[in-house]
XYZ file of C-alpha atoms in Angstrom:
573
model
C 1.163 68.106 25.875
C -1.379 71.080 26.032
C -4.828 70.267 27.047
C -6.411 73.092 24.963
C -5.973 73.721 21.457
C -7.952 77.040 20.798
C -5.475 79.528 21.599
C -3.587 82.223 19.067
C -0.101 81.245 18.975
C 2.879 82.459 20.458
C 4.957 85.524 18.963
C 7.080 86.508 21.898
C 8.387 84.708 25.100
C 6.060 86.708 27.585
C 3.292 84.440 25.195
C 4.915 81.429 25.606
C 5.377 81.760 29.197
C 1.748 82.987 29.738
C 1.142 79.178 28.224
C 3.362 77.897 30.806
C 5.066 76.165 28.438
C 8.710 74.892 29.502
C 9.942 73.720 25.526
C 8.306 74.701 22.065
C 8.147 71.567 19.779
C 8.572 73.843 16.128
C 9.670 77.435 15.697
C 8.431 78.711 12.602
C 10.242 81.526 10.740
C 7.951 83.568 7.870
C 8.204 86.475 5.896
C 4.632 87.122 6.276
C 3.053 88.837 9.359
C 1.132 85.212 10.676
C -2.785 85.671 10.208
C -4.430 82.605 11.560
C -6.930 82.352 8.322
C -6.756 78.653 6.284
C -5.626 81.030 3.131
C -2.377 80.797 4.953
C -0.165 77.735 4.810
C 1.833 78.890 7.884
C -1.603 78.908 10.433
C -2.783 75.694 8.036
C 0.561 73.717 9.377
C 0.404 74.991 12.248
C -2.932 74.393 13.682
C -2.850 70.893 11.841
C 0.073 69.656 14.038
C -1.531 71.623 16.797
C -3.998 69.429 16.756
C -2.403 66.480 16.986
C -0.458 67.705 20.352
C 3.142 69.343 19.276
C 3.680 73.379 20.965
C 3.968 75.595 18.252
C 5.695 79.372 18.045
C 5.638 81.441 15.362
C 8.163 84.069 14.458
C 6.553 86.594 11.733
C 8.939 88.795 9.602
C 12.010 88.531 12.067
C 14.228 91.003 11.738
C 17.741 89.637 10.290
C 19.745 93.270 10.272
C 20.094 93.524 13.580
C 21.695 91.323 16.179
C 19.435 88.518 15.574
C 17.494 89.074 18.794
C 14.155 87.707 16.763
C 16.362 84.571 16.278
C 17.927 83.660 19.057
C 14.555 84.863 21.814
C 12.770 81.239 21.726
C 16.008 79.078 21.728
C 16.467 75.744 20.262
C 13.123 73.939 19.873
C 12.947 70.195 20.871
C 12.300 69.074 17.188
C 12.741 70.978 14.434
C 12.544 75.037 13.053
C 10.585 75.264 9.480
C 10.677 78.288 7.600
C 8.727 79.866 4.985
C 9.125 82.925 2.729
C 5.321 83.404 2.873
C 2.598 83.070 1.019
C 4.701 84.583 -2.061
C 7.909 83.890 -3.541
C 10.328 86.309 -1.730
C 11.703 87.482 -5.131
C 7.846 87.858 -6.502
C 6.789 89.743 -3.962
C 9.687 92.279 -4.187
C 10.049 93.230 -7.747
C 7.850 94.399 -10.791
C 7.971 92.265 -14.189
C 10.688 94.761 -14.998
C 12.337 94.463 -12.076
C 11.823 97.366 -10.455
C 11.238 97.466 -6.969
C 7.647 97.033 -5.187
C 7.094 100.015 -2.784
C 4.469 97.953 -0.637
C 3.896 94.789 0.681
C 0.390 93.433 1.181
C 1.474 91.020 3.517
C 2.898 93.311 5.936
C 1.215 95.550 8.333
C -0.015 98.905 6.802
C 1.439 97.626 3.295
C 5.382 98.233 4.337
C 7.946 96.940 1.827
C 11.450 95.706 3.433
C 10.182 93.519 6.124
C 11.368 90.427 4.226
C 14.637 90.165 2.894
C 15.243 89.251 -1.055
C 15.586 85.408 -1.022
C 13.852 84.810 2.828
C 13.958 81.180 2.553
C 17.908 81.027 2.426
C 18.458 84.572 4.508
C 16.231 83.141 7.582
C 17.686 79.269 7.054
C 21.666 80.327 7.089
C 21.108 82.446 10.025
C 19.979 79.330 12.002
C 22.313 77.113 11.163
C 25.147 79.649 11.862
C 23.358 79.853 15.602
C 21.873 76.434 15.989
C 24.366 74.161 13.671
C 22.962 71.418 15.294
C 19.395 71.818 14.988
C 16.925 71.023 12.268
C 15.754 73.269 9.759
C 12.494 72.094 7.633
C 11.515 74.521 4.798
C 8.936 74.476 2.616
C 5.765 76.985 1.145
C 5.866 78.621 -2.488
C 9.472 80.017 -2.908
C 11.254 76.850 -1.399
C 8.201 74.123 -3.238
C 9.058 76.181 -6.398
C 12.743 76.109 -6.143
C 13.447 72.250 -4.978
C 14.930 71.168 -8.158
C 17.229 73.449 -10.658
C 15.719 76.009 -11.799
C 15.710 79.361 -13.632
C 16.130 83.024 -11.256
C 14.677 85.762 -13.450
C 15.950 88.606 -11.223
C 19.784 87.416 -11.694
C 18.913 85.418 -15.134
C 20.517 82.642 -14.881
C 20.114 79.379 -13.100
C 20.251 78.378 -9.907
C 20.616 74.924 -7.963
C 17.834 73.390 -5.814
C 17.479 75.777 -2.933
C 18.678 73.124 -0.875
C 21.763 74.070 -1.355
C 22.030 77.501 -0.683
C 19.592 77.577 2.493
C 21.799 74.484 3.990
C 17.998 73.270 5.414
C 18.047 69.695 6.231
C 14.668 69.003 4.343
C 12.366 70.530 2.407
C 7.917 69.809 2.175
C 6.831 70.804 -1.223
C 3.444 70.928 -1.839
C 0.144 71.735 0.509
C 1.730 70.057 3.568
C -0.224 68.833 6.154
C 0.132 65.136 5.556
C 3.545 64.871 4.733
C 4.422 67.347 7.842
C 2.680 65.334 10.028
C 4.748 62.341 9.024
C 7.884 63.783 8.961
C 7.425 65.646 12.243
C 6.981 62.014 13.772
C 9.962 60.788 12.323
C 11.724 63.014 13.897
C 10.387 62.911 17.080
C 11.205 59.385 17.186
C 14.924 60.174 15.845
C 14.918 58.145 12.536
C 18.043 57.522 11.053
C 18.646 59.334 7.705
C 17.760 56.092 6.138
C 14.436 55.965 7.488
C 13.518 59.579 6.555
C 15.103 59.040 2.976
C 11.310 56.883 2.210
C 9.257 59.586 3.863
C 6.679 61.172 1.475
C 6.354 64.645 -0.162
C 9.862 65.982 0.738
C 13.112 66.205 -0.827
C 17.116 66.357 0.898
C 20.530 66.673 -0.249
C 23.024 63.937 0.447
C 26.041 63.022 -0.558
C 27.669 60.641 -2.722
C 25.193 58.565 -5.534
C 21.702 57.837 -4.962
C 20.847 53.856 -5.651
C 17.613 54.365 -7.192
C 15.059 56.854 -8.660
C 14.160 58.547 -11.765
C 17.941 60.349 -12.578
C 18.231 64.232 -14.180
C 20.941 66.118 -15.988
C 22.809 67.302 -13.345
C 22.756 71.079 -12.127
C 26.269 71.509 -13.862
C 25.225 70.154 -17.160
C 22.347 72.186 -17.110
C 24.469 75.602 -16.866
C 26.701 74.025 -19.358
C 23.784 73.069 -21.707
C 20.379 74.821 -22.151
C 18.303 71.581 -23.941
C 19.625 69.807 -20.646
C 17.888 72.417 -18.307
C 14.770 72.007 -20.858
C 15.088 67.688 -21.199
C 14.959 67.576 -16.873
C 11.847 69.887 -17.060
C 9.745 67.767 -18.897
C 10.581 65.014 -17.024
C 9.354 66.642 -13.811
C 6.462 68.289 -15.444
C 5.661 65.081 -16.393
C 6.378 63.602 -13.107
C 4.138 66.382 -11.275
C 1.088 65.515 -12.848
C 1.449 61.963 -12.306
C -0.843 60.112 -9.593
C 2.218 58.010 -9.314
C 5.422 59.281 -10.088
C 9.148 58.560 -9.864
C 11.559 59.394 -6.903
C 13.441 61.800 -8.923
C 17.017 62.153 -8.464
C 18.981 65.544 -9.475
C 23.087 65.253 -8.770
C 24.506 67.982 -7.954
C 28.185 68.990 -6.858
C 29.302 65.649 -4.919
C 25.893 64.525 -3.700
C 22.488 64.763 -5.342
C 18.806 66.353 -4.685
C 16.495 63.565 -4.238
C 12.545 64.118 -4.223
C 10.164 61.727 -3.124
C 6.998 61.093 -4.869
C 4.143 63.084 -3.103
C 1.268 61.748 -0.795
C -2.262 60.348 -1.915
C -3.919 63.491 -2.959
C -6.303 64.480 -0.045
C -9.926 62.533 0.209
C -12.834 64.961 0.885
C -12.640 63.559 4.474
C -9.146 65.034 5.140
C -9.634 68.263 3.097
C -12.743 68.943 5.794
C -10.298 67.739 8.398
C -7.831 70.508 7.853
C -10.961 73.407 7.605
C -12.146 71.815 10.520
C -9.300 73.426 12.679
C -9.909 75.969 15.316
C -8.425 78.960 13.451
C -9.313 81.998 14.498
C -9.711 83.572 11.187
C -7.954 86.933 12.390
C -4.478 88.351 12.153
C -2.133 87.873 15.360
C -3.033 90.351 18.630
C 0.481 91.609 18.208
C -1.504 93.222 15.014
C -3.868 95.118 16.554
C -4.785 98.356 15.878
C -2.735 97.667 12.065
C -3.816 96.727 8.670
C -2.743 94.157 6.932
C -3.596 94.328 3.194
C -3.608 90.758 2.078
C -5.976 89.374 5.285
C -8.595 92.200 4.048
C -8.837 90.653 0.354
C -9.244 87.163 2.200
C -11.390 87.787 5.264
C -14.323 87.223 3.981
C -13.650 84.457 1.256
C -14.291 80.650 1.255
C -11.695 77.754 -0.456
C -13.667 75.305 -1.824
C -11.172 72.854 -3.104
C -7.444 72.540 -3.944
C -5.259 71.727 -7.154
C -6.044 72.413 -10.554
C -5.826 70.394 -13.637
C -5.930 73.098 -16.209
C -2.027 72.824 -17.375
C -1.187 76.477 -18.444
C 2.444 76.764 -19.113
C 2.764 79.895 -17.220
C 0.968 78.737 -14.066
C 2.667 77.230 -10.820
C -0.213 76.324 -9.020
C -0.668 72.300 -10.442
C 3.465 72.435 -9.330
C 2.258 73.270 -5.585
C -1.085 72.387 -5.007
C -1.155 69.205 -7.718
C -3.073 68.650 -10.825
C -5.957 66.189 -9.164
C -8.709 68.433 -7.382
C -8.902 67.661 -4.074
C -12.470 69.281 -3.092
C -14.154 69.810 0.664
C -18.164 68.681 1.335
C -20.295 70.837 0.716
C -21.181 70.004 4.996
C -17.837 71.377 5.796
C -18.048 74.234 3.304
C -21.536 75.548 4.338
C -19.885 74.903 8.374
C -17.417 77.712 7.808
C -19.905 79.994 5.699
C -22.158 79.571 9.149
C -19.252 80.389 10.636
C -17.991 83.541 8.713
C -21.823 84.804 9.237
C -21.591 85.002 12.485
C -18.044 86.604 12.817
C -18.124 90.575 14.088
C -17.648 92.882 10.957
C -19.187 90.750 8.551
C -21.315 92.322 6.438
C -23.194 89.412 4.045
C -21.050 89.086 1.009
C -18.393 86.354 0.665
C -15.934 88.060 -1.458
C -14.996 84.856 -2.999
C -15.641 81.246 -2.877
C -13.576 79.329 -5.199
C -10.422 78.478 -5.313
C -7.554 78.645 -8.428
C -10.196 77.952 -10.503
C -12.955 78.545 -8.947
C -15.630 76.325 -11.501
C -13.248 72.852 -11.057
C -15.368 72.141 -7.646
C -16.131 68.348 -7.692
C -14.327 67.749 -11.098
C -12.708 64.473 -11.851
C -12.188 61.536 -14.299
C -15.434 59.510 -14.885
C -13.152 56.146 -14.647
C -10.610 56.715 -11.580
C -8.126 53.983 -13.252
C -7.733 56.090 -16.131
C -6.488 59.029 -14.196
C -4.310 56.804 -12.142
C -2.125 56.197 -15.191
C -2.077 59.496 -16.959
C 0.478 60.917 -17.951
C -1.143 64.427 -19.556
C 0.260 67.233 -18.156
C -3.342 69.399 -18.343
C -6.888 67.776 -18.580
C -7.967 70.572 -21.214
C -5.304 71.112 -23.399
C -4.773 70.542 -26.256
C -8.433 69.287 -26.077
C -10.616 68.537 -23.130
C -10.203 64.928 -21.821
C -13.110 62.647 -22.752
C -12.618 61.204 -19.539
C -13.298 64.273 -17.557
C -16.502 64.986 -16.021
C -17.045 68.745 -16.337
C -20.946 69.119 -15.403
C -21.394 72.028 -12.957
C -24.206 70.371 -11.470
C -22.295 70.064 -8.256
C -20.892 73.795 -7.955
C -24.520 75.016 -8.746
C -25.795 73.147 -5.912
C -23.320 74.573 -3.760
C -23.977 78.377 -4.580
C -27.564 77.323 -3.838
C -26.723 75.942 -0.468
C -23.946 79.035 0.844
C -26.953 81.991 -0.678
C -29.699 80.244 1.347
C -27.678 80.710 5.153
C -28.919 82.916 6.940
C -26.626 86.081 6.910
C -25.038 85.575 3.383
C -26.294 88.101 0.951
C -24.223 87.524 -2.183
C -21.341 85.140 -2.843
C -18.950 86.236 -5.050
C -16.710 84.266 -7.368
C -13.340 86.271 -7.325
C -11.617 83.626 -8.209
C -10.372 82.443 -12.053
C -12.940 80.439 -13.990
C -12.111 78.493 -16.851
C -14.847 78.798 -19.395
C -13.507 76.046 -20.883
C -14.686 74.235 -18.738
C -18.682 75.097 -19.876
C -18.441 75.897 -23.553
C -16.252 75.540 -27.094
C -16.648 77.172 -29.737
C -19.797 75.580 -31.261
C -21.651 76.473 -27.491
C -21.658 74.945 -24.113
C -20.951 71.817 -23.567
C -23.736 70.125 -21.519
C -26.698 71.173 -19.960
C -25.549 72.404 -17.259
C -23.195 74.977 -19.183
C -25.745 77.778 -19.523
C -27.207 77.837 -15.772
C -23.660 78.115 -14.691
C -22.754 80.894 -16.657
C -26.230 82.365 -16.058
C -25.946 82.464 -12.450
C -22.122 83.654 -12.722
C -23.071 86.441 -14.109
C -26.281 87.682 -12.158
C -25.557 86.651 -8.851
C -22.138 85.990 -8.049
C -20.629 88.628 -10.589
C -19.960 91.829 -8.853
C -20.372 93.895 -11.895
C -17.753 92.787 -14.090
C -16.742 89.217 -14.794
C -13.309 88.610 -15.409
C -11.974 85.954 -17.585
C -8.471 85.036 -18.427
C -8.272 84.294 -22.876
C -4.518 85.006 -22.285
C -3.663 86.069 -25.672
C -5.683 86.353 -29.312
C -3.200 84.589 -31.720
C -2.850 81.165 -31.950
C 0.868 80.794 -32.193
C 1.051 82.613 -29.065
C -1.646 80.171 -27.525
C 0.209 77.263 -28.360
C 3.226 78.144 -26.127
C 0.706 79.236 -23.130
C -1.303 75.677 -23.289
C -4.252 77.862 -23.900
C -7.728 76.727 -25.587
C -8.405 78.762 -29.313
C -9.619 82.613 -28.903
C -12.642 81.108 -30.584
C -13.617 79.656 -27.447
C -13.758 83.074 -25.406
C -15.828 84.599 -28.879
C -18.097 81.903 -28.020
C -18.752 83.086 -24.358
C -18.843 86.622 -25.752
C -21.962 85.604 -27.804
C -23.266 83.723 -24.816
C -22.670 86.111 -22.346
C -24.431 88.895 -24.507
C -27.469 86.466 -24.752
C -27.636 86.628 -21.015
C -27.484 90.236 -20.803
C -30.567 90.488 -22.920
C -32.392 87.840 -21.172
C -32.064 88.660 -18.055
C -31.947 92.378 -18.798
C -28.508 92.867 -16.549
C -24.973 94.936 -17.416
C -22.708 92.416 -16.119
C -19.256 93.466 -17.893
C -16.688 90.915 -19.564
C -13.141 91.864 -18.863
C -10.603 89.784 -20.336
C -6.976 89.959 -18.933
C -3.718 89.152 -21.481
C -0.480 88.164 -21.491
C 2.110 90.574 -23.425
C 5.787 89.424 -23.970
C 4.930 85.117 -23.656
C 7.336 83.309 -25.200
C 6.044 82.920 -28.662
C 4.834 86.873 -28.779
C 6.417 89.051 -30.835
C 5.311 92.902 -31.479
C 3.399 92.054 -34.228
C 1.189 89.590 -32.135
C 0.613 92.009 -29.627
C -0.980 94.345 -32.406
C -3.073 91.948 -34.103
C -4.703 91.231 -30.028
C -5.224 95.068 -29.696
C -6.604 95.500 -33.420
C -8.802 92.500 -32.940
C -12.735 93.224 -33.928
C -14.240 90.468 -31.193
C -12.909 92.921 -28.201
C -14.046 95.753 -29.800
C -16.594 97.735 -26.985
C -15.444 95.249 -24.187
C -13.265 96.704 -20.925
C -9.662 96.800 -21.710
C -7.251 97.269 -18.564
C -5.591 94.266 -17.878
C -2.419 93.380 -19.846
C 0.023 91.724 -17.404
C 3.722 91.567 -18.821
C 5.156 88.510 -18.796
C 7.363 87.888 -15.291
C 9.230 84.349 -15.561
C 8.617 82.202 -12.407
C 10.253 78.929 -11.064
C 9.627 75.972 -12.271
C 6.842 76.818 -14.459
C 7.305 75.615 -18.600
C 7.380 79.709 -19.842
C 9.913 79.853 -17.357
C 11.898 77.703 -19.033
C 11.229 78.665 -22.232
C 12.248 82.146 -21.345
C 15.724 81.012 -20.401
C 16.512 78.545 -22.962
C 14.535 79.261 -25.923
C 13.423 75.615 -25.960
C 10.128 73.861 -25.916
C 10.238 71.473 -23.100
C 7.070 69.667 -24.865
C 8.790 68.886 -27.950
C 12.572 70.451 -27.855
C 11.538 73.080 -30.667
C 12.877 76.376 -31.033
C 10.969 79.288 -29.253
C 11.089 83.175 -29.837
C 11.431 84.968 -26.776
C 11.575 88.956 -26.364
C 14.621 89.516 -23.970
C 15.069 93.124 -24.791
C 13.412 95.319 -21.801
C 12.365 98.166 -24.188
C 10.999 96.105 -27.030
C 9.077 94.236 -24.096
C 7.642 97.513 -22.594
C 6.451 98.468 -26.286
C 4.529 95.280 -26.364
C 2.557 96.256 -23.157
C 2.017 99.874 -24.196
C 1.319 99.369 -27.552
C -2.212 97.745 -26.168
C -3.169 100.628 -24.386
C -2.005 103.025 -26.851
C -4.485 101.249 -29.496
C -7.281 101.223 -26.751
């Protein structure tokens, strides 16, 4: 094994035998150009089994046109290849809400589309097993996380099996993945049987034949046969998802059957520091030099805080990946890499963000721990805020007081989302600490305009997003105008919206740009609606089903009708 663990890893074979390396334990295969920066899961796996001895190479956006020179140059590796799609689902990152093609790709140098193919996961995972039948293929990140059970494709609307299937990989890590990596990368190295590996944690496998335990779906063919099938096995793995403890669950499928393994213990704050503790350089790849990489220029200078988020939105996929229980870092570890990022060349002061999904759920958790442990809520806010939940941002304001005061930071931003929720109803904040928060949002970690995500104004609408009343964001309206005067600052509210939810008709989407409580506030952001995996809009969307209840569920199909909902906001603006 390698006595040092500080060094950028390898891209090409002249790397790897500058290393003097005579095997590579893992090959990794992504769609994104590899930036060693904790923002992205490929250098977070990476450097976490780095540590921990195993040789690591990394091939970024291989080309898979050609002859297949970018897959065959490193060989067979002596345990495993794991692929990725990126930090994006492949199919995401392509194509507009109305599927028309993206022209750039932030996650490619200078912003080039087409250095991914459609699908990557798959693409990249049949090409090795057509060279390397023999070898294992691991996948995992968003796209394959996302896809692991049946599930609904947008882009060819209809539905599609586990993505085990069609990328033939021999397992699949869903989730943030360093524990369950770890463990399965040991398993392997010690040549488990398939038995063994069928109790490992956090990952899911085909096999064949009838599984003898486990929590059992619809099967992928019922589900194309029957919609309220589709919508009956998504509840049960919503449900499952935000459990502390859930079910195997078991999904047949032609002769065999999916089976997913509940997920590990979420992370304690000692192994969240653990994995920020890593030596990553924090910069794109050498091979990069000289080239600009979009994406690493939004993140260079940002800070993750925490992971997971408990807020339950029916749209969202991030409690799906990351889980719903926040797992946070110590504020020791946090302030470390803001030392750290002071120091770096090219820094200029201001932490562009330090958050996380939502930025304000820092620290947050249930008040009695055995409470949580047997939950079975899919969001801790919705359709009313837990009683259990501790939401003081006593925690988070001690934080921003502890990153402004080292020496080099000049402002830290919050660019992340912020539930305000979280702070306030509508009768006012919530505790004490409600109105400091907000205060010191908005005058000094606000650049300018404070963005906030209400979703929608009607409350029909809101019900099929898992969204809190409009009420609530008229409340911070009032509050946040308070500020302004106090204070005497301009901080700007901009509220971003949802057109074409399941739920939203053309009607709703006049009543939001008609209503009086946005009148004089920034409007720009309306996002159409784009259905993604395994999220409950998704699903809706495709079915016209409910998965909460199995009611009935308008949903705007029609392209043209669903461009007139966007533009009618604008038009009235």
């Amino acid at each position: 094994m390698q006595d040092k663990i500080d060094y950028m890893f390898p891209t090409s074979v002249k790397e790897v035998e500058k290393l003097g390396w005579d095997y590579i334990d893992i090959i990794f295969f992504t769609g994104d150009a590899f930036v060693d920066h904790p923002s992205f899961g490929t250098a977070c796996i990476s450097r976490y089994l780095q540590k921990f001895g195993y040789r690591i190479a990394i091939v970024p956006q291989p080309n898979w046109r050609d002859d297949l020179r970018d897959f065959r140059k490193f060989g067979t590796p002596r345990l495993f290849f794991a692929v990725n799609s990126g930090a994006m689902d492949s199919m995401v990152n392509h194509y507009t809400a109305g599927k028309r093609l993206r022209h750039d790709d932030a996650y490619t140098p200078e912003g080039k589309s087409g250095a991914r193919p459609d699908r990557a996961v798959s693409v990249y995972c049949n090409i090795l097993k057509e060279l390397y039948p023999e070898a294992i293929v691991v996948i995992g990140g968003v796209e394959a996380s996302l896809r692991r059970l049946t599930h609904y494709d947008y882009w060819e609307d209809r539905l599609f099996p586990s993505i085990l299937v069609d990328s033939k990989a021999d397992y699949l890590c869903y989730g943030m993945g360093e524990k369950p990596m770890l463990e399965l990368t040991r398993a392997i190295e010690k040549g488990w049987s398939l038995h063994q590996m069928e109790g490992l944690p956090q990952i899911a496998f085909l096999r064949k034949g009838k599984a003898k335990s486990g929590l059992v779906l619809h099967s992928f063919e019922t589900c194309l046969k029957d919609k309220r099938a589709f919508a009956e096995n998504f509840h049960e793995i919503e449900t499952h998802a935000n459990m502390l403890h859930p079910d195997t669950i078991i999904e047949p499928v032609g002769d065999g059957y999916i089976q997913v393994n509940p997920p590990c213990e979420p992370s304690t704050t000692g192994e969240m520091d653990s994995y920020w503790d890593l030596p990553f350089t924090k910069l794109p790849h050498p091979r990069y030099t000289g080239k600009r990489i979009p994406a690493y220029d939004m993140i260079k200078d940002s800070i993750i805080t925490h992971r997971g988020c408990f807020g339950g939105c029916n749209f969202c996929t991030i409690a799906a990946h990351q889980g719903k229980f926040i797992q946070s870092r110590s504020e020791e570890s946090i302030i470390r890499e803001v030392r750290k990022l002071a120091s770096m060349p090219g820094f200029h002061g201001n932490i562009s963000d330090l958050g996380a999904p939502t930025a304000n759920m820092y620290g947050m958790k249930g008040r009695d721990p055995g409470k949580c442990a047997v939950c079975r809520r899919r969001s801790c806010l919705y359709p009313e805020a837990c009683r259990n939940l501790d939401r003081s941002h006593s925690r988070i304001l001690e934080l921003y007081r502890k990153v402004d005061a080292v020496k080099g930071v000049k402002h830290s931003y919050i660019g992340s989302g912020v539930r305000y929720d979280l702070f306030l109803d509508d009768k006012g904040f919530i505790d004490e600490t409600g109105k400091p928060y907000l205060k010191a949002l908005m005058t000094q970690h606000t650049s300018g305009r404070l963005k906030v995500a209400p979703e929608h104004t009607e409350p029909n609408v809101l019900k099929y997003m898992a969204k809190p009343p409009f009420s609530y964001f008229e409340a911070l309206r009032t509050e946040f105008n308070r500020i302004n005067r106090e204070e005497g600052t301009h901080t700007e509210l901009v509220p971003y919206f949802i057109s074409s939810h399941p739920g939203c008709r053309l009607s709703d989407m006049q009543r939001l740009a008609s209503n009086p409580s946005l009148k004089g506030i920034w409007m720009e952001q309306v996002q159409d609606f784009t259905p993604t995996p395994m999220t409950a809009s998704s699903v809706m969307f495709y079915s016209g089903i409910d998965p909460r209840d199995m009611s009935q569920v308008f949903t705007e199909h029609n392209p043209e009708r669903k461009r007139e909902q966007k533009s009618l906001f604008f038009k009235k603006k």
